[in-house]
Structures are given as C-alpha cells and as structure tokens.
C-alpha cells in the first residue's frame, strides 16, 4: 500500500509543512496532507494549517494520563482521516509503541544533520560546536530511538567559516524544503511502500 493520505506532526514553525503543501500545489507531490497534529497550542504551524484548509488536531500531551493514552487519541484521529503515512516535521516528541505498531515503516522524520552525527536537539549548534566542515539533512524511517531509524535519503550542506547558527540553519532548511517533498513523493509512488 502506498503512502497517499498523510498526517504531518509538528510542534513549531511549520516551514516543512509549507514546503509539502507547496509541492502538492505545484503538482510535484501526489500524496495529500489530510491532517496536522500539533502538540503545542499556539505553535505557528497551526495557523498555517488552518490557512491551508487542513484539519488540525491540537493537543496538550500533559492533559492525558500517560503517553499511551495520548497516542491512542492521535491514532483514532489518524484512522478517522484514513491516514496511511505520518510525516514528522519538527515534532519534538519521541513516537511511542502505540503509533509505531500501527504505522510500522510508515512514519518519516527529517533531521538537520547527516545522521548518525548530531542526533537529538540543536543539531545545527552541535555541528558548529564540533567545527565540522560538512553537515546536512537526513530523512529516515522512525523507530523507537532518537533519530536512529533506517536512513532513506541524505544531502550534504557545507559549513562556511563565517556561518552562524542562523545562516547555517537557513542553508539546511532550504535543502529540507526540497528534499522532504521529493522523498515523500518517491515513497508515495511505491506500490508496496516502505
Ligand atoms: C527542521 O529543521 C527539522 O529538520 C527538524 O525540525 C525543524 C522543523 O522546522 N526536525 P519547521 O517547523 O518545519 O520549520
């Protein structure tokens, strides 16, 4: 089964969500975003989704009695929207067994480094602190670890001597906004996806 009906999970700005929507509009992406799940009330991605006419589920995980119940709720919404693929785009939360079991090999993440280098938070800052000359972007399947799942695609981004966190982040995001829709499209075309 191909990934055609997507849910985007996001906690923040939503620039990758925007890039995915733009690819759909440009006709370079066949899959459709049917739902946005946001775990942070007030996050800018919420207004972006509303403006795009995509249903948004905004939840506060601490309102639930544990991660399993939170994920059960998210799972019900995904099922109600016939979601067959989950796209993490700045979702600041580890996916637990409830969602992993139901969407095995159907959850993707994008991370701003060449994994396995610099997993976790602030990958751009970590790269600058280490003084690497090359970093990049990774799209990978999600497993139960932190940025550890099988790698699908990577693209390198050179680090200039005068790069700041902001300038490097901007270069990385420009790559993300092209690469993520491309990878999603290639997976959405696979008959026996993932
Ligand atoms: C991206 O840089 C992505 O790599 C990371 O979180 C960021 C989300 O940015 N996982 P945005 O909310 O899509 O602008």
Coordinates of N, CA and C and ligand atoms in Angstrom, one line a residue:
X1 N 0.8 -1.2 0.0 CA 0.0 0.0 0.0 C 0.9 1.3 0.0
X2 N 0.6 2.1 -0.9 CA 1.4 3.4 -1.0 C 1.0 4.4 0.0
X3 N 1.9 5.3 0.3 CA 1.5 6.4 1.3 C 0.9 7.5 0.5
X4 N -0.4 7.7 0.6 CA -1.1 8.7 -0.2 C -1.8 9.7 0.7
X5 N -2.2 9.3 1.9 CA -3.0 10.2 2.8 C -2.2 10.4 4.0
X6 N -1.7 11.6 4.1 CA -0.7 11.9 5.1 C -1.2 12.7 6.3
X7 N -0.6 12.5 7.4 CA -0.7 13.4 8.6 C 0.7 14.0 8.8
X8 N 0.7 15.3 9.0 CA 2.0 15.9 9.3 C 1.9 16.2 10.8
X9 N 2.9 15.8 11.6 CA 3.0 16.0 13.0 C 4.1 17.1 13.2
X10 N 3.7 18.2 13.9 CA 4.7 19.3 14.0 C 4.4 20.0 15.4
X11 N 5.5 20.6 15.9 CA 5.4 21.3 17.1 C 5.7 22.8 17.0
X12 N 6.2 23.2 15.8 CA 6.8 24.6 15.8 C 6.3 25.4 14.6
X13 N 7.3 25.9 13.8 CA 7.1 26.9 12.8 C 6.3 26.3 11.6
X14 N 6.6 25.1 11.2 CA 5.9 24.6 10.1 C 6.4 24.9 8.7
X15 N 7.6 25.3 8.6 CA 8.1 25.6 7.2 C 8.2 24.3 6.4
X16 N 8.5 23.2 7.0 CA 8.4 21.9 6.2 C 7.0 21.6 5.8
X17 N 6.1 21.8 6.7 CA 4.6 21.6 6.3 C 4.3 22.5 5.1
X18 N 4.7 23.7 5.1 CA 4.5 24.7 4.0 C 5.1 24.1 2.7
X19 N 6.3 23.6 2.8 CA 7.0 23.1 1.6 C 6.3 21.9 1.0
X20 N 5.7 21.1 1.9 CA 5.0 19.9 1.4 C 3.7 20.4 0.7
X21 N 3.0 21.4 1.3 CA 1.8 21.9 0.7 C 2.1 22.5 -0.6
X22 N 3.2 23.2 -0.7 CA 3.6 23.9 -2.0 C 3.9 22.9 -3.1
X23 N 4.5 21.8 -2.7 CA 4.8 20.7 -3.7 C 3.5 20.1 -4.2
X24 N 2.6 20.0 -3.3 CA 1.2 19.5 -3.7 C 0.6 20.4 -4.7
X25 N 0.7 21.7 -4.4 CA 0.1 22.7 -5.2 C 0.8 22.8 -6.6
X26 N 2.1 22.6 -6.6 CA 2.9 22.7 -7.8 C 2.7 21.4 -8.7
X27 N 2.1 20.4 -8.1 CA 1.9 19.2 -8.8 C 3.0 18.2 -8.8
X28 N 4.0 18.5 -7.9 CA 5.2 17.6 -7.8 C 5.0 16.5 -6.7
X29 N 3.9 16.6 -6.0 CA 3.6 15.6 -4.9 C 2.1 15.2 -5.1
X30 N 2.0 13.8 -5.2 CA 0.6 13.3 -5.4 C -0.1 13.1 -4.0
X31 N 0.7 12.7 -3.0 CA 0.1 12.4 -1.7 C -0.6 13.7 -1.2
X32 N -1.6 13.5 -0.3 CA -2.3 14.7 0.2 C -2.2 14.8 1.7
X33 N -2.0 16.0 2.3 CA -2.0 16.1 3.7 C -3.4 16.3 4.2
X34 N -3.9 15.3 5.0 CA -5.3 15.2 5.4 C -5.5 15.7 6.8
X35 N -4.3 15.8 7.6 CA -4.4 16.1 9.0 C -3.1 16.7 9.4
X36 N -3.1 17.7 10.3 CA -1.9 18.1 11.0 C -2.2 17.8 12.5
X37 N -1.2 17.3 13.2 CA -1.2 17.0 14.6 C -0.2 17.9 15.2
X38 N -0.6 18.7 16.2 CA 0.3 19.6 16.9 C 0.2 19.4 18.4
X39 N 1.3 19.3 19.0 CA 1.3 19.0 20.5 C 1.7 20.3 21.3
X40 N 1.6 21.5 20.6 CA 2.0 22.7 21.2 C 1.0 23.8 20.9
X41 N -0.1 24.0 21.7 CA -1.0 25.1 21.4 C -0.3 26.4 21.2
X42 N -0.7 27.1 20.1 CA -0.1 28.4 19.8 C 1.1 28.3 18.8
X43 N 1.5 27.1 18.5 CA 2.6 27.0 17.5 C 2.2 27.5 16.2
X44 N 3.1 28.2 15.5 CA 2.8 28.9 14.2 C 2.2 27.9 13.2
X45 N 2.6 26.6 13.2 CA 2.2 25.7 12.2 C 0.6 25.5 12.2
X46 N 0.0 25.8 13.4 CA -1.5 25.7 13.5 C -2.2 26.7 12.5
X47 N -1.7 27.9 12.6 CA -2.3 28.9 11.7 C -2.1 28.6 10.2
X48 N -0.9 28.1 10.0 CA -0.5 27.7 8.6 C -1.5 26.6 8.1
X49 N -1.7 25.6 8.9 CA -2.6 24.5 8.5 C -4.0 25.0 8.3
X50 N -4.5 25.9 9.2 CA -5.8 26.4 9.1 C -6.0 27.2 7.8
X51 N -5.0 28.0 7.5 CA -5.0 28.8 6.3 C -5.0 27.9 5.0
X52 N -4.4 26.8 5.1 CA -4.3 25.8 4.0 C -5.6 25.0 4.0
X53 N -6.5 25.1 4.9 CA -7.7 24.3 5.0 C -7.5 22.9 5.4
X54 N -6.4 22.6 6.1 CA -6.1 21.2 6.6 C -6.6 21.1 8.0
X55 N -7.4 20.1 8.3 CA -7.8 19.9 9.7 C -6.6 19.8 10.7
X56 N -6.7 20.5 11.8 CA -5.6 20.4 12.8 C -6.1 19.9 14.1
X57 N -5.4 18.9 14.6 CA -5.7 18.4 16.0 C -4.6 19.0 16.9
X58 N -5.0 19.8 17.8 CA -4.1 20.4 18.7 C -4.3 19.8 20.1
X59 N -3.2 19.2 20.6 CA -3.4 18.5 21.9 C -2.3 19.0 22.8
X60 N -2.6 18.9 24.1 CA -1.5 19.1 25.2 C -1.3 17.7 25.8
X61 N -0.1 17.1 25.5 CA 0.1 15.7 26.0 C -0.1 15.6 27.5
X62 N 0.2 16.7 28.2 CA 0.1 16.6 29.7 C -1.4 16.5 30.1
X63 N -2.3 16.7 29.3 CA -3.7 16.6 29.6 C -4.1 15.1 29.6
X64 N -3.2 14.2 29.1 CA -3.5 12.8 29.1 C -2.8 12.0 30.2
X65 N -3.4 10.9 30.6 CA -2.9 10.1 31.6 C -1.8 9.2 31.0
X66 N -0.8 9.7 30.6 CA 0.3 8.9 30.0 C 0.4 8.9 28.5
X67 N 1.5 8.5 28.0 CA 1.8 8.6 26.6 C 0.9 7.7 25.8
X68 N 0.6 6.5 26.3 CA -0.2 5.5 25.5 C -1.6 6.1 25.3
X69 N -2.2 6.8 26.2 CA -3.5 7.3 26.0 C -3.4 8.5 25.1
X70 N -2.4 9.3 25.2 CA -2.2 10.4 24.2 C -2.1 9.9 22.8
X71 N -1.3 8.9 22.7 CA -1.1 8.3 21.3 C -2.4 7.6 20.8
X72 N -3.1 7.0 21.7 CA -4.4 6.4 21.3 C -5.3 7.4 20.7
X73 N -5.3 8.6 21.3 CA -6.2 9.7 20.8 C -5.7 10.1 19.4
X74 N -4.4 10.3 19.3 CA -3.8 10.7 18.0 C -4.1 9.6 16.9
X75 N -4.0 8.3 17.3 CA -4.2 7.2 16.4 C -5.7 7.2 15.9
X76 N -6.6 7.5 16.8 CA -8.1 7.5 16.4 C -8.3 8.6 15.4
X77 N -7.6 9.7 15.6 CA -7.8 10.8 14.6 C -7.2 10.4 13.3
X78 N -6.1 9.8 13.3 CA -5.4 9.3 12.1 C -6.3 8.3 11.4
X79 N -6.9 7.4 12.1 CA -7.8 6.4 11.5 C -9.0 7.1 10.9
X80 N -9.5 8.1 11.6 CA -10.8 8.7 11.1 C -10.5 9.5 9.8
X81 N -9.2 9.9 9.6 CA -8.9 10.6 8.4 C -8.2 9.6 7.3
X82 N -8.3 8.3 7.6 CA -7.7 7.3 6.7 C -6.2 7.6 6.4
X83 N -5.5 8.0 7.4 CA -4.1 8.3 7.2 C -3.3 7.0 7.0
X84 N -2.4 7.0 5.9 CA -1.6 5.8 5.7 C -0.1 6.2 5.8
X85 N 0.2 7.4 6.1 CA 1.6 7.8 6.3 C 1.7 9.0 7.3
X86 N 2.7 8.9 8.2 CA 2.9 10.0 9.1 C 4.2 10.7 8.8
X87 N 4.2 12.0 8.7 CA 5.4 12.8 8.4 C 5.7 13.7 9.6
X88 N 6.8 13.4 10.2 CA 7.2 14.2 11.3 C 8.0 15.4 10.8
X89 N 7.6 16.6 11.2 CA 8.2 17.8 10.7 C 8.4 18.8 11.8
X90 N 9.5 18.6 12.6 CA 9.7 19.4 13.8 C 8.8 19.0 14.9
X91 N 8.5 17.7 15.0 CA 7.6 17.2 16.1 C 8.6 16.8 17.2
X92 N 8.5 17.6 18.3 CA 9.5 17.5 19.4 C 9.2 16.4 20.4
X93 N 8.9 15.2 19.9 CA 8.4 14.2 20.8 C 8.8 12.8 20.3
X94 N 9.2 11.9 21.1 CA 9.5 10.6 20.6 C 8.2 9.8 20.3
X95 N 8.2 9.1 19.2 CA 7.0 8.3 18.9 C 7.0 7.0 19.8
X96 N 5.9 6.7 20.4 CA 5.8 5.5 21.3 C 5.3 4.3 20.6
X97 N 5.2 3.2 21.3 CA 4.8 1.9 20.8 C 3.4 1.9 20.1
X98 N 2.5 2.7 20.7 CA 1.1 2.7 20.1 C 1.1 3.1 18.7
X99 N 1.8 4.2 18.4 CA 1.8 4.7 17.0 C 2.7 3.9 16.1
X100 N 3.8 3.5 16.7 CA 4.8 2.7 15.9 C 4.2 1.4 15.4
X101 N 3.4 0.7 16.3 CA 2.8 -0.6 16.0 C 1.8 -0.4 14.8
X102 N 1.1 0.7 14.8 CA 0.0 0.8 13.8 C 0.6 1.4 12.5
X103 N 1.7 2.1 12.6 CA 2.2 2.7 11.4 C 3.7 2.2 11.2
X104 N 3.9 0.9 11.2 CA 5.2 0.3 11.1 C 5.7 0.7 9.7
X105 N 7.0 1.3 9.7 CA 7.6 1.7 8.4 C 6.8 2.7 7.6
X106 N 5.9 3.4 8.3 CA 5.1 4.4 7.7 C 5.2 5.7 8.3
X107 N 6.3 5.9 9.2 CA 6.5 7.2 9.8 C 7.9 7.7 9.4
X108 N 7.9 8.9 8.8 CA 9.2 9.5 8.4 C 9.5 10.7 9.3
X109 N 10.8 10.9 9.4 CA 11.3 12.1 10.1 C 12.4 12.8 9.2
X110 N 12.5 14.1 9.4 CA 13.6 14.9 8.8 C 14.4 15.5 9.9
X111 N 15.8 15.3 9.8 CA 16.7 15.8 10.8 C 17.8 16.7 10.2
X112 N 18.1 17.8 10.9 CA 19.1 18.7 10.3 C 20.5 18.4 10.6
X113 N 20.9 17.1 10.2 CA 22.3 16.7 10.2 C 22.5 15.5 9.4
X114 N 23.7 15.1 9.2 CA 24.0 13.8 8.5 C 24.1 12.8 9.6
X115 N 22.9 12.2 9.9 CA 22.9 11.1 10.9 C 23.8 10.0 10.5
X116 N 24.5 9.3 11.4 CA 24.2 9.3 12.8 C 24.9 10.4 13.6
X117 N 25.5 11.4 12.9 CA 26.1 12.5 13.6 C 25.0 13.5 14.1
X118 N 25.2 14.0 15.3 CA 24.4 15.0 15.9 C 22.9 14.7 15.9
X119 N 22.6 13.6 16.6 CA 21.1 13.3 16.8 C 20.6 14.3 17.9
X120 N 19.3 14.2 18.1 CA 18.7 15.0 19.2 C 18.5 16.5 18.9
X121 N 18.4 17.2 20.0 CA 18.1 18.7 19.9 C 19.3 19.4 19.3
X122 N 19.1 20.6 18.7 CA 20.1 21.5 18.3 C 21.2 20.9 17.5
X123 N 20.8 20.2 16.5 CA 21.8 19.5 15.6 C 22.7 20.5 14.9
X124 N 22.1 21.7 14.6 CA 22.9 22.7 13.9 C 24.0 23.3 14.9
X125 N 23.6 23.6 16.1 CA 24.5 24.1 17.1 C 25.6 23.1 17.4
X126 N 25.2 21.8 17.5 CA 26.2 20.7 17.7 C 27.2 20.7 16.6
X127 N 26.8 20.8 15.4 CA 27.7 20.8 14.2 C 28.7 22.0 14.3
X128 N 28.2 23.1 14.6 CA 29.1 24.3 14.7 C 30.0 24.2 15.9
X129 N 29.6 23.6 17.0 CA 30.5 23.4 18.2 C 31.6 22.5 17.8
X130 N 31.3 21.5 17.0 CA 32.4 20.5 16.7 C 33.3 21.0 15.6
X131 N 32.9 22.1 14.9 CA 33.7 22.6 13.8 C 33.8 21.8 12.6
X132 N 32.7 21.0 12.3 CA 32.7 20.2 11.1 C 32.6 21.1 9.9
X133 N 33.2 20.6 8.8 CA 33.1 21.4 7.5 C 31.9 21.0 6.7
X134 N 31.3 19.9 7.1 CA 30.2 19.4 6.3 C 29.1 18.9 7.2
X135 N 27.9 19.4 7.0 CA 26.8 18.8 7.8 C 25.7 18.5 6.7
X136 N 24.4 18.5 7.1 CA 23.4 18.2 6.1 C 22.1 17.9 6.6
X137 N 21.3 17.1 5.8 CA 19.9 16.8 6.1 C 19.8 15.3 5.9
X138 N 19.0 14.7 6.8 CA 18.7 13.2 6.7 C 17.2 13.0 6.8
X139 N 16.6 12.2 5.9 CA 15.3 11.8 6.0 C 15.3 10.3 6.3
X140 N 14.6 9.9 7.4 CA 14.7 8.5 7.8 C 13.4 7.9 8.3
X141 N 13.3 6.6 8.3 CA 12.1 6.0 9.0 C 12.3 6.1 10.5
X142 N 11.1 6.2 11.2 CA 11.2 6.4 12.6 C 11.1 5.0 13.3
X143 N 12.0 4.8 14.3 CA 11.9 3.7 15.1 C 11.8 4.2 16.6
X144 N 12.0 3.3 17.6 CA 11.8 3.8 18.9 C 12.9 4.6 19.5
X145 N 14.0 4.8 18.7 CA 15.1 5.6 19.3 C 15.0 7.1 18.9
X146 N 16.0 7.8 19.3 CA 16.0 9.2 19.0 C 16.9 9.4 17.7
X147 N 16.2 9.6 16.6 CA 16.8 9.9 15.3 C 17.7 8.7 14.8
X148 N 17.2 7.5 15.1 CA 18.0 6.3 14.9 C 17.5 5.3 13.7
X149 N 16.4 5.6 13.2 CA 15.8 4.7 12.2 C 16.5 4.6 10.9
X150 N 16.2 3.6 10.1 CA 16.9 3.5 8.8 C 16.9 4.7 7.9
X151 N 18.0 5.0 7.3 CA 18.1 6.2 6.5 C 17.6 6.0 5.1
X152 N 16.8 7.0 4.7 CA 16.2 6.9 3.3 C 17.0 7.8 2.4
X153 N 17.3 9.0 2.8 CA 18.0 10.0 1.9 C 18.8 11.0 2.8
X154 N 19.9 11.4 2.2 CA 20.8 12.4 2.9 C 21.3 13.4 1.8
X155 N 21.5 14.6 2.3 CA 22.1 15.6 1.4 C 23.1 16.4 2.2
X156 N 24.3 16.6 1.7 CA 25.3 17.3 2.5 C 25.1 18.8 2.3
X157 N 25.5 19.6 3.3 CA 25.5 21.0 3.3 C 26.8 21.5 3.8
X158 N 27.7 22.2 3.0 CA 29.0 22.6 3.5 C 28.8 23.7 4.6
X159 N 29.7 23.7 5.6 CA 29.7 24.8 6.6 C 30.8 25.8 6.3
X160 N 30.4 27.0 6.1 CA 31.4 28.1 5.8 C 32.0 28.6 7.1
X161 N 33.2 29.1 6.9 CA 34.0 29.5 8.1 C 33.2 30.6 8.9
X162 N 32.4 31.4 8.2 CA 31.7 32.5 8.9 C 30.3 32.2 9.1
X163 N 29.9 30.9 9.0 CA 28.5 30.6 9.3 C 28.1 30.8 10.7
X164 N 27.0 31.4 11.0 CA 26.4 31.5 12.3 C 25.3 30.4 12.4
X165 N 24.7 30.2 13.5 CA 23.7 29.2 13.6 C 22.5 29.6 12.7
X166 N 22.2 30.9 12.6 CA 21.1 31.3 11.8 C 21.4 31.0 10.3
X167 N 22.6 31.4 9.8 CA 22.9 31.2 8.4 C 23.0 29.8 8.0
X168 N 23.6 28.9 8.9 CA 23.7 27.5 8.6 C 22.3 26.9 8.6
X169 N 21.5 27.3 9.6 CA 20.1 26.8 9.7 C 19.3 27.1 8.4
X170 N 19.5 28.3 7.9 CA 18.8 28.7 6.7 C 19.2 27.8 5.5
X171 N 20.5 27.6 5.4 CA 21.0 26.7 4.3 C 20.4 25.3 4.4
X172 N 20.4 24.8 5.6 CA 19.9 23.4 5.9 C 18.4 23.4 5.6
X173 N 17.7 24.4 6.0 CA 16.2 24.4 5.7 C 15.9 24.5 4.3
X174 N 16.7 25.2 3.5 CA 16.4 25.3 2.1 C 16.5 23.9 1.4
X175 N 17.5 23.1 1.9 CA 17.6 21.7 1.4 C 16.5 20.9 1.9
X176 N 16.1 21.0 3.2 CA 15.0 20.3 3.7 C 13.7 20.5 2.9
X177 N 13.5 21.7 2.5 CA 12.2 22.1 1.8 C 12.1 21.5 0.4
X178 N 13.2 21.2 -0.2 CA 13.2 20.5 -1.4 C 13.2 19.0 -1.3
X179 N 14.1 18.5 -0.3 CA 14.3 17.1 -0.2 C 13.1 16.3 0.4
X180 N 12.5 16.9 1.4 CA 11.4 16.2 2.1 C 10.2 15.9 1.1
X181 N 9.7 16.9 0.4 CA 8.7 16.5 -0.6 C 9.1 15.5 -1.7
X182 N 10.4 15.6 -2.1 CA 10.9 14.6 -3.1 C 10.8 13.2 -2.5
X183 N 11.3 13.0 -1.3 CA 11.3 11.7 -0.7 C 9.9 11.2 -0.5
X184 N 9.0 12.1 0.0 CA 7.6 11.7 0.2 C 7.0 11.2 -1.1
X185 N 7.3 12.0 -2.1 CA 6.7 11.7 -3.5 C 7.2 10.3 -3.9
X186 N 8.5 10.0 -3.7 CA 9.1 8.8 -4.2 C 8.4 7.6 -3.4
X187 N 8.2 7.8 -2.1 CA 7.6 6.7 -1.3 C 6.1 6.6 -1.7
X188 N 5.5 7.7 -2.0 CA 4.0 7.6 -2.3 C 3.7 6.9 -3.6
X189 N 4.8 6.8 -4.4 CA 4.6 6.1 -5.7 C 4.8 4.6 -5.6
X190 N 5.4 4.2 -4.5 CA 5.8 2.7 -4.3 C 4.5 2.0 -4.1
X191 N 4.3 0.9 -4.8 CA 3.1 0.1 -4.5 C 3.1 -0.6 -3.1
X192 N 4.2 -1.3 -2.9 CA 4.5 -1.9 -1.6 C 5.4 -0.9 -0.9
X193 N 4.7 0.1 -0.4 CA 5.5 1.2 0.2 C 6.3 0.8 1.5
X194 N 7.5 1.3 1.6 CA 8.3 1.2 2.8 C 8.5 -0.2 3.3
Ligands
LIG1 C1 13.5 21.2 10.9 O1 14.8 21.8 10.7 C2 13.7 19.7 11.0 O2 14.9 19.2 10.5 C3 13.7 19.5 12.5 O3 12.8 20.4 13.0 C4 12.8 21.6 12.1 C5 11.4 21.9 11.9 O4 11.2 23.1 11.2 N1 13.3 18.1 12.8 P1 9.8 23.6 10.7 O5 8.9 23.7 11.9 O6 9.4 22.7 9.6 O7 10.1 25.0 10.2

